[in-house]
Coordinates of C-alpha atoms and ligand atoms in Angstrom, one line a residue:
X56 CA -25.7 3.8 1.0
X57 CA -26.9 1.2 -2.5
X58 CA -28.6 -2.4 -1.9
X59 CA -25.4 -4.1 -1.7
X60 CA -23.4 -1.7 1.5
X61 CA -26.5 -2.2 3.7
X62 CA -27.3 -5.8 2.8
X63 CA -23.6 -6.2 3.8
X64 CA -23.6 -3.3 7.1
X65 CA -26.2 -5.7 8.2
X66 CA -24.1 -8.3 8.3
X67 CA -21.5 -6.7 9.8
X68 CA -24.1 -5.4 12.9
X69 CA -23.4 -2.6 15.0
X70 CA -19.9 -2.2 15.4
X71 CA -17.8 0.0 13.1
X72 CA -15.8 -1.2 9.7
X73 CA -13.0 -3.5 9.8
X74 CA -11.0 -1.9 6.1
X75 CA -10.0 -4.1 3.4
X76 CA -5.4 -3.8 3.7
X77 CA -2.8 -5.6 2.1
X78 CA -2.6 -8.1 4.4
X79 CA -6.2 -8.5 4.4
X80 CA -6.6 -8.7 0.0
X81 CA -3.4 -10.8 0.7
X82 CA -5.3 -13.3 2.7
X83 CA -8.7 -13.7 0.3
X84 CA -5.8 -14.5 -2.5
X85 CA -4.9 -17.1 -0.4
X86 CA -8.1 -17.8 0.2
X87 CA -9.9 -17.7 -2.9
X88 CA -13.1 -19.9 -2.9
X89 CA -13.9 -18.9 1.0
X90 CA -17.0 -17.1 1.1
X91 CA -16.9 -17.2 4.8
X92 CA -13.7 -15.4 4.4
X93 CA -14.9 -13.4 1.3
X94 CA -18.1 -12.6 3.7
X95 CA -16.1 -11.3 6.7
X96 CA -13.7 -9.4 4.9
X97 CA -15.9 -7.3 2.7
X98 CA -19.1 -7.0 5.6
X99 CA -16.0 -5.2 7.6
X100 CA -16.2 -7.5 10.4
X101 CA -13.5 -7.4 13.4
X102 CA -11.9 -10.9 13.4
X103 CA -9.6 -10.4 15.8
X104 CA -12.1 -9.5 18.4
X105 CA -14.8 -12.0 17.1
X106 CA -11.5 -14.4 17.0
X107 CA -11.4 -13.2 20.5
X108 CA -15.5 -13.1 21.9
X109 CA -15.2 -17.4 20.5
X110 CA -11.7 -18.0 22.2
X111 CA -10.4 -19.2 19.4
X112 CA -6.5 -19.1 20.1
X113 CA -4.9 -16.5 17.3
X114 CA -2.3 -17.1 14.3
X115 CA 1.2 -16.5 15.2
X116 CA 2.0 -13.0 15.5
X117 CA 5.5 -11.7 14.4
X118 CA 7.3 -11.0 17.8
X119 CA 7.2 -7.4 19.4
X120 CA 11.4 -7.6 19.0
X121 CA 10.5 -8.6 15.4
X122 CA 7.9 -5.8 14.8
X123 CA 11.0 -3.4 16.0
X124 CA 13.9 -4.6 14.1
X125 CA 11.2 -4.3 10.8
X126 CA 10.8 -0.7 12.0
X127 CA 14.3 0.1 12.3
X128 CA 15.0 -1.2 9.3
X129 CA 12.7 0.9 7.5
X130 CA 13.9 3.5 9.2
X131 CA 17.7 2.8 8.3
X132 CA 16.5 3.2 4.4
X133 CA 14.6 6.2 4.5
X134 CA 16.7 8.1 6.8
X135 CA 17.9 11.2 5.4
X136 CA 15.3 11.6 3.2
X137 CA 16.1 8.6 1.8
X138 CA 19.5 9.0 1.1
X139 CA 20.6 5.4 1.4
X140 CA 17.6 4.5 -1.0
X141 CA 18.2 6.4 -3.2
X142 CA 21.8 5.1 -3.6
X143 CA 19.8 1.4 -3.4
X144 CA 17.4 2.6 -6.3
X145 CA 20.3 4.0 -8.3
X146 CA 22.4 1.5 -8.6
X147 CA 18.0 -1.1 -9.1
X148 CA 16.3 0.6 -11.2
X149 CA 19.9 3.2 -12.9
X150 CA 18.5 6.0 -10.9
X151 CA 20.1 8.8 -13.2
X152 CA 21.1 11.8 -10.5
X153 CA 18.9 14.7 -11.8
X154 CA 15.4 12.7 -10.9
X155 CA 16.1 12.2 -6.9
X156 CA 13.6 14.2 -4.7
X157 CA 12.6 12.4 -1.4
X158 CA 8.5 13.7 -0.5
X159 CA 7.0 12.1 2.9
X160 CA 3.8 11.7 3.3
X161 CA 3.4 11.3 6.9
X162 CA 4.7 15.6 7.0
X163 CA 1.5 16.7 5.2
X164 CA -0.5 15.9 8.5
X165 CA 1.1 12.9 10.3
X166 CA 0.2 9.8 10.5
X167 CA -3.1 9.3 12.5
X168 CA -5.7 7.5 11.0
X169 CA -8.2 10.3 11.6
X170 CA -5.7 11.9 8.6
X171 CA -6.1 8.9 5.6
X172 CA -8.7 10.0 3.7
X173 CA -6.6 13.7 3.9
X174 CA -3.2 12.1 3.3
X175 CA -4.6 9.6 0.4
X176 CA -6.2 13.5 -1.3
X177 CA -2.2 14.7 -0.9
X178 CA -0.4 11.7 -2.6
X179 CA -3.0 11.8 -5.4
X180 CA -2.8 15.1 -6.4
X181 CA 1.3 15.0 -6.1
X182 CA 1.2 11.2 -8.3
X183 CA -1.0 12.4 -11.1
X184 CA 0.7 15.9 -11.3
X185 CA 3.7 13.8 -11.7
X186 CA 2.3 11.5 -14.1
X187 CA 0.7 14.9 -16.4
X188 CA 3.9 16.6 -15.9
X189 CA 6.9 13.9 -15.5
X190 CA 9.1 17.0 -15.8
X191 CA 8.7 18.0 -12.7
X192 CA 8.0 14.6 -11.0
X193 CA 9.5 13.3 -7.7
X194 CA 11.8 10.2 -7.4
X195 CA 10.7 9.2 -3.7
X196 CA 8.0 9.6 -1.8
X197 CA 8.0 8.0 1.3
X198 CA 4.1 6.0 3.5
X199 CA 2.1 7.3 0.3
X200 CA -1.7 6.7 1.1
X201 CA -3.6 4.8 -2.0
X202 CA -6.8 4.0 -2.6
X203 CA -8.6 0.9 -4.2
X204 CA -11.8 0.0 -4.2
X205 CA -13.0 -3.4 -3.1
X206 CA -16.6 -5.1 -3.8
X207 CA -17.1 -1.0 -4.5
X208 CA -15.9 0.0 -1.1
X209 CA -12.6 2.0 -0.8
X210 CA -9.7 0.3 0.8
X211 CA -7.0 2.3 2.5
X212 CA -3.4 0.9 0.9
X213 CA -0.4 2.4 2.8
X214 CA 3.1 1.4 0.6
X215 CA 6.3 1.4 1.7
X216 CA 7.5 4.2 -1.2
X217 CA 6.1 4.7 -4.9
X218 CA 9.3 5.5 -6.5
X219 CA 8.2 6.9 -9.7
X220 CA 9.5 8.7 -13.1
X221 CA 12.3 6.3 -13.2
X222 CA 11.1 6.5 -17.7
X223 CA 8.0 7.6 -16.9
X224 CA 7.5 4.4 -14.8
X225 CA 6.3 3.6 -11.6
X226 CA 7.5 1.8 -9.0
X227 CA 6.5 0.7 -5.7
X228 CA 9.1 0.1 -3.3
X229 CA 8.9 -2.7 -0.2
X230 CA 11.2 -2.4 2.7
X231 CA 10.5 -5.7 4.1
X232 CA 12.8 -7.2 6.9
X233 CA 13.5 -10.6 6.5
X234 CA 17.1 -10.9 5.0
X235 CA 18.3 -11.7 1.6
X236 CA 21.5 -14.6 2.4
X237 CA 23.7 -15.5 -0.5
X238 CA 21.7 -14.3 -2.8
X239 CA 18.1 -15.2 -1.8
X240 CA 15.6 -14.7 -0.1
X241 CA 13.2 -16.9 2.1
X242 CA 10.7 -17.9 -0.9
X243 CA 7.1 -17.5 1.1
X244 CA 8.4 -14.3 2.3
X245 CA 8.7 -12.6 -1.4
X246 CA 5.7 -13.9 -2.3
X247 CA 4.2 -12.7 0.1
X248 CA 5.6 -9.7 -0.3
X249 CA 4.9 -10.0 -4.1
X250 CA 1.0 -10.8 -3.2
X251 CA 1.1 -7.6 -1.2
X252 CA 2.6 -5.1 -3.7
X253 CA 0.6 -5.6 -6.0
X254 CA -2.2 -4.1 -3.9
X255 CA -0.4 -1.6 -4.4
X256 CA -0.3 -1.7 -8.3
X257 CA -4.1 -2.2 -8.9
X258 CA -4.5 0.7 -7.1
X259 CA -2.5 3.0 -8.8
X260 CA -3.3 2.2 -11.7
X261 CA -6.7 2.6 -10.5
X262 CA -5.3 6.9 -9.5
X263 CA -4.1 7.0 -13.0
X264 CA -6.8 5.7 -15.0
X265 CA -8.7 8.1 -13.2
X266 CA -6.5 10.3 -16.1
X267 CA -6.4 7.4 -19.0
X268 CA -3.4 7.3 -18.0
X269 CA -2.4 3.5 -19.0
X270 CA -1.8 0.6 -16.8
X271 CA 1.8 0.2 -18.5
X272 CA 2.3 3.6 -16.3
X273 CA 2.9 1.4 -12.9
X274 CA 5.7 -1.3 -13.5
X275 CA 4.8 -5.3 -12.1
X276 CA 8.4 -4.5 -11.3
X277 CA 8.5 -4.5 -7.6
X278 CA 11.3 -3.4 -5.8
X279 CA 12.4 -5.5 -2.2
X280 CA 14.6 -4.1 0.3
X281 CA 16.4 -6.5 3.0
X282 CA 18.9 -6.3 5.1
X283 CA 22.3 -8.9 3.8
X284 CA 23.0 -11.3 5.3
X285 CA 23.4 -11.3 8.9
X286 CA 23.5 -7.8 8.6
X287 CA 21.7 -4.4 8.5
X288 CA 23.1 -2.8 5.9
X289 CA 20.3 -2.8 3.2
X290 CA 20.4 -4.4 -0.5
X291 CA 17.9 -4.4 -3.0
X292 CA 16.0 -6.3 -5.9
X293 CA 13.5 -6.2 -8.2
X294 CA 11.1 -8.8 -8.6
X295 CA 8.2 -9.4 -11.0
X296 CA 4.7 -9.2 -9.3
X297 CA 3.3 -9.9 -12.6
X298 CA 1.0 -13.6 -11.6
X299 CA 0.1 -11.9 -8.0
X300 CA -1.5 -8.7 -10.2
X301 CA -3.3 -10.6 -12.3
X302 CA -4.3 -13.5 -10.0
X303 CA -5.9 -11.2 -7.1
X304 CA -7.3 -9.0 -10.2
X305 CA -9.0 -11.9 -10.1
X306 CA -10.0 -12.5 -7.1
X307 CA -11.1 -8.9 -7.0
X308 CA -13.7 -9.3 -10.2
X309 CA -14.4 -13.0 -8.0
X310 CA -15.8 -9.9 -5.2
X311 CA -18.8 -9.0 -7.7
X312 CA -20.7 -12.1 -6.2
X313 CA -20.7 -11.0 -3.4
X314 CA -24.8 -10.7 -3.6
X315 CA -25.5 -14.0 -4.7
X316 CA -23.7 -15.0 -1.6
X317 CA -25.8 -12.8 0.4
X318 CA -28.4 -14.6 -1.2
X319 CA -27.5 -18.2 -0.1
X320 CA -28.1 -17.1 3.5
X321 CA -30.8 -18.0 6.5
X322 CA -32.5 -15.0 6.6
X323 CA -32.0 -12.4 9.5
X324 CA -28.1 -13.9 8.9
X325 CA -26.0 -11.6 11.2
X326 CA -21.9 -11.3 12.4
X327 CA -23.0 -8.9 15.5
X328 CA -20.9 -9.5 17.5
X329 CA -23.7 -6.3 19.4
X330 CA -20.8 -4.2 21.5
X331 CA -21.2 -2.7 25.0
X332 CA -20.9 1.0 25.6
X333 CA -16.5 -0.5 26.2
X334 CA -16.6 -1.6 22.7
X335 CA -17.4 -5.1 24.2
X336 CA -18.7 -8.1 22.6
X337 CA -22.1 -8.7 24.6
X338 CA -24.0 -11.7 21.7
X339 CA -24.5 -15.1 22.4
X340 CA -21.6 -17.1 21.5
X341 CA -23.8 -19.9 20.3
X342 CA -25.2 -17.6 18.1
X343 CA -22.8 -16.1 17.1
X344 CA -20.9 -19.3 15.6
X345 CA -24.5 -20.4 14.4
X346 CA -24.1 -17.9 11.7
X347 CA -20.7 -18.6 11.2
X348 CA -21.1 -21.8 9.8
X349 CA -23.9 -20.6 7.9
X350 CA -21.7 -19.6 4.9
X351 CA -19.8 -21.4 2.8
X352 CA -15.9 -22.2 4.4
X353 CA -12.7 -23.8 2.1
X354 CA -10.7 -25.1 5.2
X355 CA -7.1 -26.3 4.8
X356 CA -4.0 -26.7 6.7
X357 CA -3.0 -23.2 5.3
X358 CA -5.2 -20.8 6.9
X359 CA -3.5 -21.4 10.4
X360 CA -0.9 -19.1 8.8
X361 CA -3.4 -15.9 7.4
X362 CA -7.3 -16.0 9.8
X363 CA -7.7 -15.3 12.2
X364 CA -10.8 -18.0 12.1
X365 CA -8.9 -21.2 11.8
X366 CA -10.0 -23.3 14.7
X367 CA -13.1 -22.3 14.6
X368 CA -13.4 -24.3 10.7
X369 CA -10.7 -26.3 11.9
X370 CA -12.8 -28.0 14.4
X371 CA -16.2 -27.8 11.6
X372 CA -14.1 -29.2 9.2
X373 CA -13.0 -32.7 12.1
X374 CA -16.5 -32.8 13.0
X375 CA -17.6 -32.6 9.0
X376 CA -14.6 -35.6 8.5
X377 CA -13.9 -33.0 6.3
X378 CA -10.4 -34.6 3.2
X379 CA -8.7 -31.0 3.5
X380 CA -8.3 -31.4 6.6
X381 CA -5.2 -33.4 5.3
X382 CA -4.1 -30.8 2.8
X383 CA -4.6 -29.0 -0.5
X384 CA -2.4 -31.4 -2.2
X385 CA -4.5 -35.2 -0.8
X386 CA -7.6 -32.6 -0.7
X387 CA -7.2 -32.1 -4.8
X388 CA -5.7 -35.3 -5.4
X389 CA -8.9 -37.0 -4.4
X390 CA -11.3 -33.3 -5.4
X391 CA -15.4 -34.8 -5.7
X392 CA -15.0 -37.1 -2.9
X393 CA -15.3 -34.6 0.2
X394 CA -14.9 -36.4 3.2
X395 CA -12.5 -38.6 5.2
X396 CA -14.6 -41.0 5.8
X397 CA -16.6 -41.1 1.8
X398 CA -12.6 -41.6 1.4
X399 CA -12.7 -45.4 3.9
X400 CA -16.0 -46.7 2.8
X401 CA -14.7 -45.7 -1.1
X402 CA -11.5 -48.1 -0.2
X403 CA -13.0 -50.9 1.6
X404 CA -15.7 -50.8 -0.6
X405 CA -18.4 -50.3 2.2
X406 CA -19.1 -47.7 -0.8
X407 CA -19.4 -48.4 -4.9
X408 CA -18.2 -46.0 -7.1
X409 CA -20.6 -44.0 -9.3
X410 CA -18.4 -43.8 -12.6
X411 CA -16.5 -40.7 -12.5
X412 CA -15.3 -41.6 -8.7
X413 CA -13.9 -44.7 -10.7
X414 CA -10.7 -43.6 -11.3
X415 CA -9.8 -42.3 -7.7
X416 CA -11.3 -45.3 -6.3
X417 CA -9.3 -47.5 -8.2
X418 CA -5.7 -45.5 -7.6
X419 CA -7.4 -45.3 -3.2
X420 CA -7.4 -48.8 -3.3
X421 CA -3.9 -48.9 -4.8
X422 CA -2.4 -46.3 -2.0
X423 CA -4.6 -48.9 0.0
X424 CA -2.6 -52.3 -1.2
X425 CA 0.8 -50.6 -0.6
X426 CA 0.2 -49.3 2.6
X427 CA -0.7 -53.1 3.6
X428 CA 2.1 -54.4 2.0
X429 CA 4.1 -51.9 3.5
X430 CA 3.5 -52.8 6.6
X431 CA 2.8 -56.8 6.0
X432 CA 7.2 -56.0 5.0
X433 CA 6.6 -57.3 1.6
X434 CA 7.8 -54.7 -0.7
Ligands
SF4_83 S1 -9.9 -19.8 7.8 FE1 -12.0 -20.9 7.7 S2 -13.4 -18.4 6.8 FE2 -11.1 -18.7 7.1 S3 -9.9 -18.1 5.5 FE3 -9.9 -20.1 5.8 S4 -12.1 -21.5 5.8 FE4 -12.4 -18.8 4.9

């Protein structure tokens, strides 16, 4: 075990590591400047259990009905050896009929977490074999398991489908249950799907690089399959994930700063939940909260949608009167002024601005005058 791995293990403590998933990688790109989240994820801390132990309200999760709907839609699309999916791919990717064949990796070893490494090896063999010899390749690989190196650790990722050997180029297919209505899907949901797909693209490129295949063998064009309008009928569209791939690559590169982040923590800091025999956390809450407060957080209201610790960080931001509470637009507009109290003091003249804050102070005072005129009814 290298020293970084040992330090991260000590930070996590005695519980088992929770591996990265495409969703946690997507959350990483949602708030790349947050050291707290980077450390928690890199150490594999069980954030869900940690949040529950601290009695934090949880982010909204999809309902059971929504989950069941998503599973039913995926089954419909891939049923009968992917017959419906093949039809969609032929239309979207112009696949020709002789290229069409299908394999479900789950048929090799089931879906249990214990078989993850086995399924990953099988996926690897099939994909590398296909990359070497496109003539004998399969077109669709259902439930593949890919491996992506994150901060020196393997993360296992499970895309819906890898469709490959279309002009010797691999494509990721994401089956999503949010609808496309009149040809338009919710852009926020599309962006989230592409961020997840970016992790799969990078993992596939990492795999192919083992045998010196160029990254271009994996397309950044992702096939999104969604229900059409208000029906259960699927429709497929191509969406470009290139920007998301670049962004995720950068953020993964930033994880190289982990040793620096660990160096900045007070000695012996640990997020250990001290689980008992039944895996229930026993660590005193104040103790855990103090440890959690050690790394720098970069809270924004968007955290409420993607991070288990959002309430903890929001309370901290409130206590410290952080401008981030007002949203990223305000925070960026008055960058360099970190607290609401300081912004008010500069506006009211209680604080004299330094030269680098003169422009922002003038803008704040102007906004204050406009607001005061508005309240007085003189505008
Ligand atoms: S909620 Fe806290 S830990 Fe999570 S990303 Fe936001 S600032 Fe970071």
